Amino acid sequence: MSAADPILQSHLPHTPWAEPAMRRLPGIQPLEMADWLVVDDAHAGQMAARDRLIATRPAEVHALTEGARAAAGELLDTVLALLAGRGDFAVGGDAVIRPDGVRVPLDRAAPLLTLGRLVQEDFCLLQPGAGGLPVLTGAILCFPASWMLAEKLGRPLGPIHAPVPQYDAALAARVERLFVGLRPGRALWRANAHYYTDPALFQPRPESAPRAKVKGPAPFLRSERQVLVRLPVSGAVIFSIHTWVVAFDSLTDSQRAALDAHPIGYDPARPIPGG
């Protein structure tokens, strides 16, 4: 996962900066559950990276509170049911064979760690905390974009997004209404896009040391496809993240033209607080 040997997708399949509905934060769109989990052309490289991180740095990429264990198990069952209906995964009673041919044992005592080896998505669990506000109670986060799981665990949405200047009171209220109104079986998605000079997928960074500013076009563009799903039994909300990192040169002519009209750079006087 070094800059010398980056794991890149060949193209970016979405263009959030060009879509009016997605430019207005939070930019949420409906999504069919069957389209939730994506296998793209970086699958083998990303999954090998996930396997390495889970094996060598589990405490940095995984956290699960005791009260979230039932929801994590429900999430594993939900993902397995979706994968069983596809042709690119072979789901058995005790293991799953991924599209890259790797066999992943199903360890139900470690549901999030198991999920982290099954699919390219990262998963965050959010459950009601004090005052009913969603709190981060668990996650498998192999590809953090300039934030740290340890700093966010146990915090509600507002403090989680505190370093993000765009996350003001009005946006926070809209996001909280989305969480409250989310129904099982009706997924929502959005996507972001940011310039990166470092293509590494694993980029944890504390709030006290925000990522250096990247104002204009850079060698790489990083985009997260973020999906919200409510589990029917526990009621937990799942926030999943599928990460694309593409070379700037791989953007299409229309995507580059849209960047000219709707740049994604930042005020050079303000550091970027997260990916």
Tab-separated table of C-alpha atoms in Angstrom:
chain	number	residue	atom	x	y	z
A	1	MET	CA	0.000	0.000	0.000
A	2	SER	CA	2.943	2.319	-0.419
A	3	ALA	CA	3.003	5.247	-2.799
A	4	ALA	CA	5.546	3.293	-4.858
A	5	ASP	CA	3.008	0.540	-5.498
A	6	PRO	CA	-0.450	2.083	-5.114
A	7	ILE	CA	-3.721	0.169	-5.303
A	8	LEU	CA	-5.806	2.094	-7.810
A	9	GLN	CA	-9.065	1.664	-9.661
A	10	SER	CA	-8.851	2.252	-13.397
A	11	HIS	CA	-11.669	4.813	-13.392
A	12	LEU	CA	-14.124	6.635	-11.135
A	13	PRO	CA	-17.692	5.432	-11.863
A	14	HIS	CA	-19.424	8.422	-10.269
A	15	THR	CA	-18.898	12.183	-10.484
A	16	PRO	CA	-20.337	13.741	-7.326
A	17	TRP	CA	-19.001	17.228	-8.062
A	18	ALA	CA	-21.011	17.312	-11.317
A	19	GLU	CA	-24.394	16.275	-9.855
A	20	PRO	CA	-26.457	19.180	-8.445
A	21	ALA	CA	-28.270	16.921	-5.957
A	22	MET	CA	-24.953	15.605	-4.652
A	23	ARG	CA	-23.201	18.963	-4.424
A	24	ARG	CA	-25.732	20.174	-1.863
A	25	LEU	CA	-24.685	18.535	1.388
A	26	PRO	CA	-25.379	15.887	2.501
A	27	GLY	CA	-26.143	14.921	-1.139
A	28	ILE	CA	-28.108	11.780	-0.306
A	29	GLN	CA	-29.642	9.608	-3.030
A	30	PRO	CA	-31.777	6.413	-2.833
A	31	LEU	CA	-30.100	3.064	-3.509
A	32	GLU	CA	-31.414	-0.447	-4.128
A	33	MET	CA	-30.161	-2.905	-1.514
A	34	ALA	CA	-28.957	-5.213	-4.299
A	35	ASP	CA	-26.554	-2.446	-5.384
A	36	TRP	CA	-25.084	-1.859	-1.913
A	37	LEU	CA	-21.917	-3.987	-2.081
A	38	VAL	CA	-19.553	-3.324	-4.979
A	39	VAL	CA	-16.776	-5.406	-6.529
A	40	ASP	CA	-14.552	-3.250	-8.733
A	41	ASP	CA	-11.315	-3.693	-10.654
A	42	ALA	CA	-9.168	-3.040	-7.552
A	43	HIS	CA	-10.856	-5.881	-5.651
A	44	ALA	CA	-7.872	-8.231	-5.429
A	45	GLY	CA	-5.455	-5.512	-4.342
A	46	GLN	CA	-7.819	-3.945	-1.817
A	47	MET	CA	-8.771	-7.302	-0.306
A	48	ALA	CA	-5.133	-8.331	0.062
A	49	ALA	CA	-4.503	-5.023	1.836
A	50	ARG	CA	-7.483	-5.597	4.109
A	51	ASP	CA	-6.257	-9.093	4.964
A	52	ARG	CA	-2.829	-7.700	5.897
A	53	LEU	CA	-4.226	-4.897	8.042
A	54	ILE	CA	-6.614	-7.172	9.923
A	55	ALA	CA	-3.820	-9.667	10.553
A	56	THR	CA	-1.167	-7.160	11.608
A	57	ARG	CA	-2.989	-4.054	12.944
A	58	PRO	CA	-6.361	-5.270	14.269
A	59	ALA	CA	-6.530	-2.757	17.121
A	60	GLU	CA	-6.235	0.143	14.667
A	61	VAL	CA	-8.856	-1.039	12.173
A	62	HIS	CA	-11.438	-2.693	14.426
A	63	ALA	CA	-13.497	-1.764	17.471
A	64	LEU	CA	-16.708	-3.203	18.904
A	65	THR	CA	-18.456	-2.262	22.128
A	66	GLU	CA	-20.272	-4.943	24.091
A	67	GLY	CA	-23.653	-3.395	23.410
A	68	ALA	CA	-23.078	-3.555	19.640
A	69	ARG	CA	-22.309	-7.273	19.357
A	70	ALA	CA	-25.849	-8.280	18.414
A	71	ALA	CA	-26.024	-5.582	15.734
A	72	ALA	CA	-22.631	-6.655	14.350
A	73	GLY	CA	-23.856	-10.234	14.096
A	74	GLU	CA	-27.015	-9.060	12.350
A	75	LEU	CA	-24.906	-7.074	9.889
A	76	LEU	CA	-22.813	-10.144	9.101
A	77	ASP	CA	-25.958	-12.179	8.457
A	78	THR	CA	-27.370	-9.406	6.250
A	79	VAL	CA	-24.216	-9.216	4.135
A	80	LEU	CA	-23.988	-13.005	3.821
A	81	ALA	CA	-27.589	-13.152	2.593
A	82	LEU	CA	-26.820	-10.540	-0.071
A	83	LEU	CA	-23.635	-12.299	-1.162
A	84	ALA	CA	-25.424	-15.654	-1.382
A	85	GLY	CA	-27.682	-14.203	-4.065
A	86	ARG	CA	-24.761	-13.151	-6.275
A	87	GLY	CA	-22.674	-15.128	-8.703
A	88	ASP	CA	-19.265	-13.761	-7.764
A	89	PHE	CA	-19.154	-15.097	-4.170
A	90	ALA	CA	-19.538	-18.700	-3.024
A	91	VAL	CA	-21.218	-18.673	0.395
A	92	GLY	CA	-21.079	-21.834	2.479
A	93	GLY	CA	-22.021	-22.682	6.025
A	94	ASP	CA	-18.557	-22.118	7.443
A	95	ALA	CA	-16.705	-20.065	4.835
A	96	VAL	CA	-17.037	-17.728	1.862
A	97	ILE	CA	-14.915	-17.822	-1.284
A	98	ARG	CA	-14.342	-14.288	-2.556
A	99	PRO	CA	-14.132	-13.290	-6.238
A	100	ASP	CA	-10.325	-13.351	-5.913
A	101	GLY	CA	-10.482	-17.031	-4.900
A	102	VAL	CA	-9.544	-16.507	-1.246
A	103	ARG	CA	-11.478	-18.621	1.268
A	104	VAL	CA	-12.591	-16.647	4.332
A	105	PRO	CA	-13.722	-18.667	7.375
A	106	LEU	CA	-16.906	-17.375	9.002
A	107	ASP	CA	-15.982	-16.460	12.573
A	108	ARG	CA	-19.255	-15.387	14.163
A	109	ALA	CA	-17.450	-14.519	17.393
A	110	ALA	CA	-15.677	-11.748	15.442
A	111	PRO	CA	-18.359	-10.510	13.021
A	112	LEU	CA	-16.772	-7.205	12.006
A	113	LEU	CA	-13.315	-8.683	11.493
A	114	THR	CA	-14.938	-11.368	9.338
A	115	LEU	CA	-16.821	-8.735	7.334
A	116	GLY	CA	-13.600	-6.823	6.819
A	117	ARG	CA	-12.189	-9.803	4.933
A	118	LEU	CA	-15.327	-10.497	2.899
A	119	VAL	CA	-15.956	-7.274	0.981
A	120	GLN	CA	-14.238	-4.042	0.002
A	121	GLU	CA	-16.571	-1.902	2.126
A	122	ASP	CA	-15.693	-0.626	5.568
A	123	PHE	CA	-18.584	-0.644	8.057
A	124	CYS	CA	-19.457	1.636	10.972
A	125	LEU	CA	-22.242	0.799	13.440
A	126	LEU	CA	-24.321	3.644	14.861
A	127	GLN	CA	-26.846	3.119	17.669
A	128	PRO	CA	-28.873	5.465	19.887
A	129	GLY	CA	-26.932	6.928	22.777
A	130	ALA	CA	-27.746	9.576	25.353
A	131	GLY	CA	-30.668	11.667	24.167
A	132	GLY	CA	-31.318	9.198	21.353
A	133	LEU	CA	-28.589	10.603	19.109
A	134	PRO	CA	-26.654	8.057	17.005
A	135	VAL	CA	-23.351	7.014	18.556
A	136	LEU	CA	-20.515	5.082	16.916
A	137	THR	CA	-20.483	1.722	18.715
A	138	GLY	CA	-18.287	-0.371	16.431
A	139	ALA	CA	-16.472	-0.426	13.128
A	140	ILE	CA	-14.185	-2.257	10.770
A	141	LEU	CA	-12.237	0.584	9.176
A	142	CYS	CA	-9.310	-0.600	7.076
A	143	PHE	CA	-9.172	2.460	4.826
A	144	PRO	CA	-9.581	5.571	7.013
A	145	ALA	CA	-9.339	8.838	5.066
A	146	SER	CA	-7.474	11.038	7.550
A	147	TRP	CA	-9.306	10.100	10.747
A	148	MET	CA	-8.834	7.597	13.560
A	149	LEU	CA	-11.367	5.064	14.765
A	150	ALA	CA	-10.086	5.207	18.343
A	151	GLU	CA	-10.900	8.934	18.537
A	152	LYS	CA	-14.446	8.516	17.207
A	153	LEU	CA	-15.669	5.408	19.056
A	154	GLY	CA	-18.450	6.194	21.511
A	155	ARG	CA	-19.055	9.696	20.120
A	156	PRO	CA	-22.305	10.979	18.557
A	157	LEU	CA	-22.536	12.417	15.052
A	158	GLY	CA	-21.884	16.031	16.014
A	159	PRO	CA	-18.578	15.487	17.839
A	160	ILE	CA	-17.525	12.916	15.225
A	161	HIS	CA	-17.777	15.612	12.548
A	162	ALA	CA	-16.596	18.462	14.751
A	163	PRO	CA	-13.396	19.151	12.747
A	164	VAL	CA	-15.307	19.360	9.440
A	165	PRO	CA	-16.080	23.040	8.753
A	166	GLN	CA	-19.024	22.234	6.436
A	167	TYR	CA	-20.753	20.239	9.198
A	168	ASP	CA	-22.586	23.174	10.759
A	169	ALA	CA	-25.782	23.143	12.828
A	170	ALA	CA	-28.064	23.149	9.778
A	171	LEU	CA	-26.288	20.224	8.132
A	172	ALA	CA	-26.163	18.346	11.435
A	173	ALA	CA	-29.934	18.704	11.773
A	174	ARG	CA	-30.499	17.392	8.229
A	175	VAL	CA	-28.242	14.389	8.833
A	176	GLU	CA	-29.942	13.554	12.131
A	177	ARG	CA	-33.353	13.674	10.406
A	178	LEU	CA	-32.025	11.256	7.781
A	179	PHE	CA	-30.946	8.835	10.480
A	180	VAL	CA	-34.279	9.032	12.266
A	181	GLY	CA	-36.271	8.547	9.060
A	182	LEU	CA	-34.164	5.740	7.608
A	183	ARG	CA	-36.191	2.535	7.158
A	184	PRO	CA	-34.962	-1.073	6.784
A	185	GLY	CA	-34.688	-2.168	3.172
A	186	ARG	CA	-34.336	1.402	1.850
A	187	ALA	CA	-30.672	2.322	1.496
A	188	LEU	CA	-29.311	5.811	0.885
A	189	TRP	CA	-25.973	6.783	-0.633
A	190	ARG	CA	-23.713	9.728	-1.291
A	191	ALA	CA	-20.169	10.207	-2.557
A	192	ASN	CA	-17.370	12.662	-1.908
A	193	ALA	CA	-14.169	13.488	-3.759
A	194	HIS	CA	-10.861	14.931	-2.572
A	195	TYR	CA	-7.420	15.438	-4.055
A	196	TYR	CA	-4.667	13.365	-2.473
A	197	THR	CA	-0.930	13.407	-3.066
A	198	ASP	CA	-0.547	10.074	-1.224
A	199	PRO	CA	-2.577	7.188	-2.734
A	200	ALA	CA	-2.265	4.927	0.333
A	201	LEU	CA	-5.602	3.462	1.423
A	202	PHE	CA	-4.748	3.250	5.139
A	203	GLN	CA	-4.370	6.873	6.263
A	204	PRO	CA	-5.296	7.258	9.934
A	205	ARG	CA	-4.764	10.766	11.250
A	206	PRO	CA	-5.639	12.356	14.620
A	207	GLU	CA	-7.860	15.426	14.837
A	208	SER	CA	-4.920	17.372	16.251
A	209	ALA	CA	-2.914	16.897	13.037
A	210	PRO	CA	-5.199	17.492	10.052
A	211	ARG	CA	-4.102	16.519	6.583
A	212	ALA	CA	-2.043	19.038	4.650
A	213	LYS	CA	-3.963	21.266	2.268
A	214	VAL	CA	-4.378	20.165	-1.363
A	215	LYS	CA	-5.810	23.091	-3.281
A	216	GLY	CA	-5.714	22.129	-6.939
A	217	PRO	CA	-5.395	19.012	-9.086
A	218	ALA	CA	-3.114	16.426	-7.522
A	219	PRO	CA	-1.785	13.087	-8.788
A	220	PHE	CA	-4.678	11.194	-7.201
A	221	LEU	CA	-8.345	11.652	-6.455
A	222	ARG	CA	-9.922	9.763	-3.559
A	223	SER	CA	-13.673	9.202	-3.435
A	224	GLU	CA	-15.823	7.397	-0.888
A	225	ARG	CA	-19.181	5.889	-1.806
A	226	GLN	CA	-20.975	6.099	1.533
A	227	VAL	CA	-24.165	4.108	2.142
A	228	LEU	CA	-26.663	4.223	5.021
A	229	VAL	CA	-28.661	1.087	5.858
A	230	ARG	CA	-30.875	0.396	8.877
A	231	LEU	CA	-30.879	-3.169	10.205
A	232	PRO	CA	-34.422	-4.479	10.787
A	233	VAL	CA	-33.939	-6.328	14.107
A	234	SER	CA	-31.472	-4.240	16.139
A	235	GLY	CA	-32.434	-0.965	14.469
A	236	ALA	CA	-28.750	-0.067	14.192
A	237	VAL	CA	-27.738	2.185	11.310
A	238	ILE	CA	-24.860	0.975	9.157
A	239	PHE	CA	-22.582	3.528	7.525
A	240	SER	CA	-20.528	1.742	4.880
A	241	ILE	CA	-17.624	3.156	2.893
A	242	HIS	CA	-16.316	1.889	-0.437
A	243	THR	CA	-13.094	3.667	-1.347
A	244	TRP	CA	-11.911	4.563	-4.829
A	245	VAL	CA	-8.437	5.987	-5.400
A	246	VAL	CA	-7.775	6.852	-9.030
A	247	ALA	CA	-5.012	8.616	-10.893
A	248	PHE	CA	-6.075	12.116	-11.855
A	249	ASP	CA	-5.108	11.246	-15.436
A	250	SER	CA	-7.744	8.486	-15.467
A	251	LEU	CA	-10.640	10.949	-15.136
A	252	THR	CA	-12.701	11.293	-18.281
A	253	ASP	CA	-12.780	14.493	-20.290
A	254	SER	CA	-16.286	15.215	-18.998
A	255	GLN	CA	-15.227	14.626	-15.389
A	256	ARG	CA	-12.319	17.049	-15.789
A	257	ALA	CA	-14.544	19.620	-17.461
A	258	ALA	CA	-16.946	19.351	-14.522
A	259	LEU	CA	-14.042	19.995	-12.157
A	260	ASP	CA	-13.386	23.255	-13.962
A	261	ALA	CA	-17.003	24.284	-13.323
A	262	HIS	CA	-17.235	22.873	-9.792
A	263	PRO	CA	-13.744	22.623	-8.268
A	264	ILE	CA	-13.274	20.442	-5.217
A	265	GLY	CA	-10.264	22.343	-3.848
A	266	TYR	CA	-10.294	24.099	-0.482
A	267	ASP	CA	-9.500	27.498	0.894
A	268	PRO	CA	-5.677	27.490	1.128
A	269	ALA	CA	-5.915	29.195	4.521
A	270	ARG	CA	-7.878	26.262	5.979
A	271	PRO	CA	-6.463	22.763	6.556
A	272	ILE	CA	-8.474	19.798	5.354
A	273	PRO	CA	-9.852	18.045	8.458
A	274	GLY	CA	-10.674	14.707	6.863
A	275	GLY	CA	-10.751	12.802	3.614
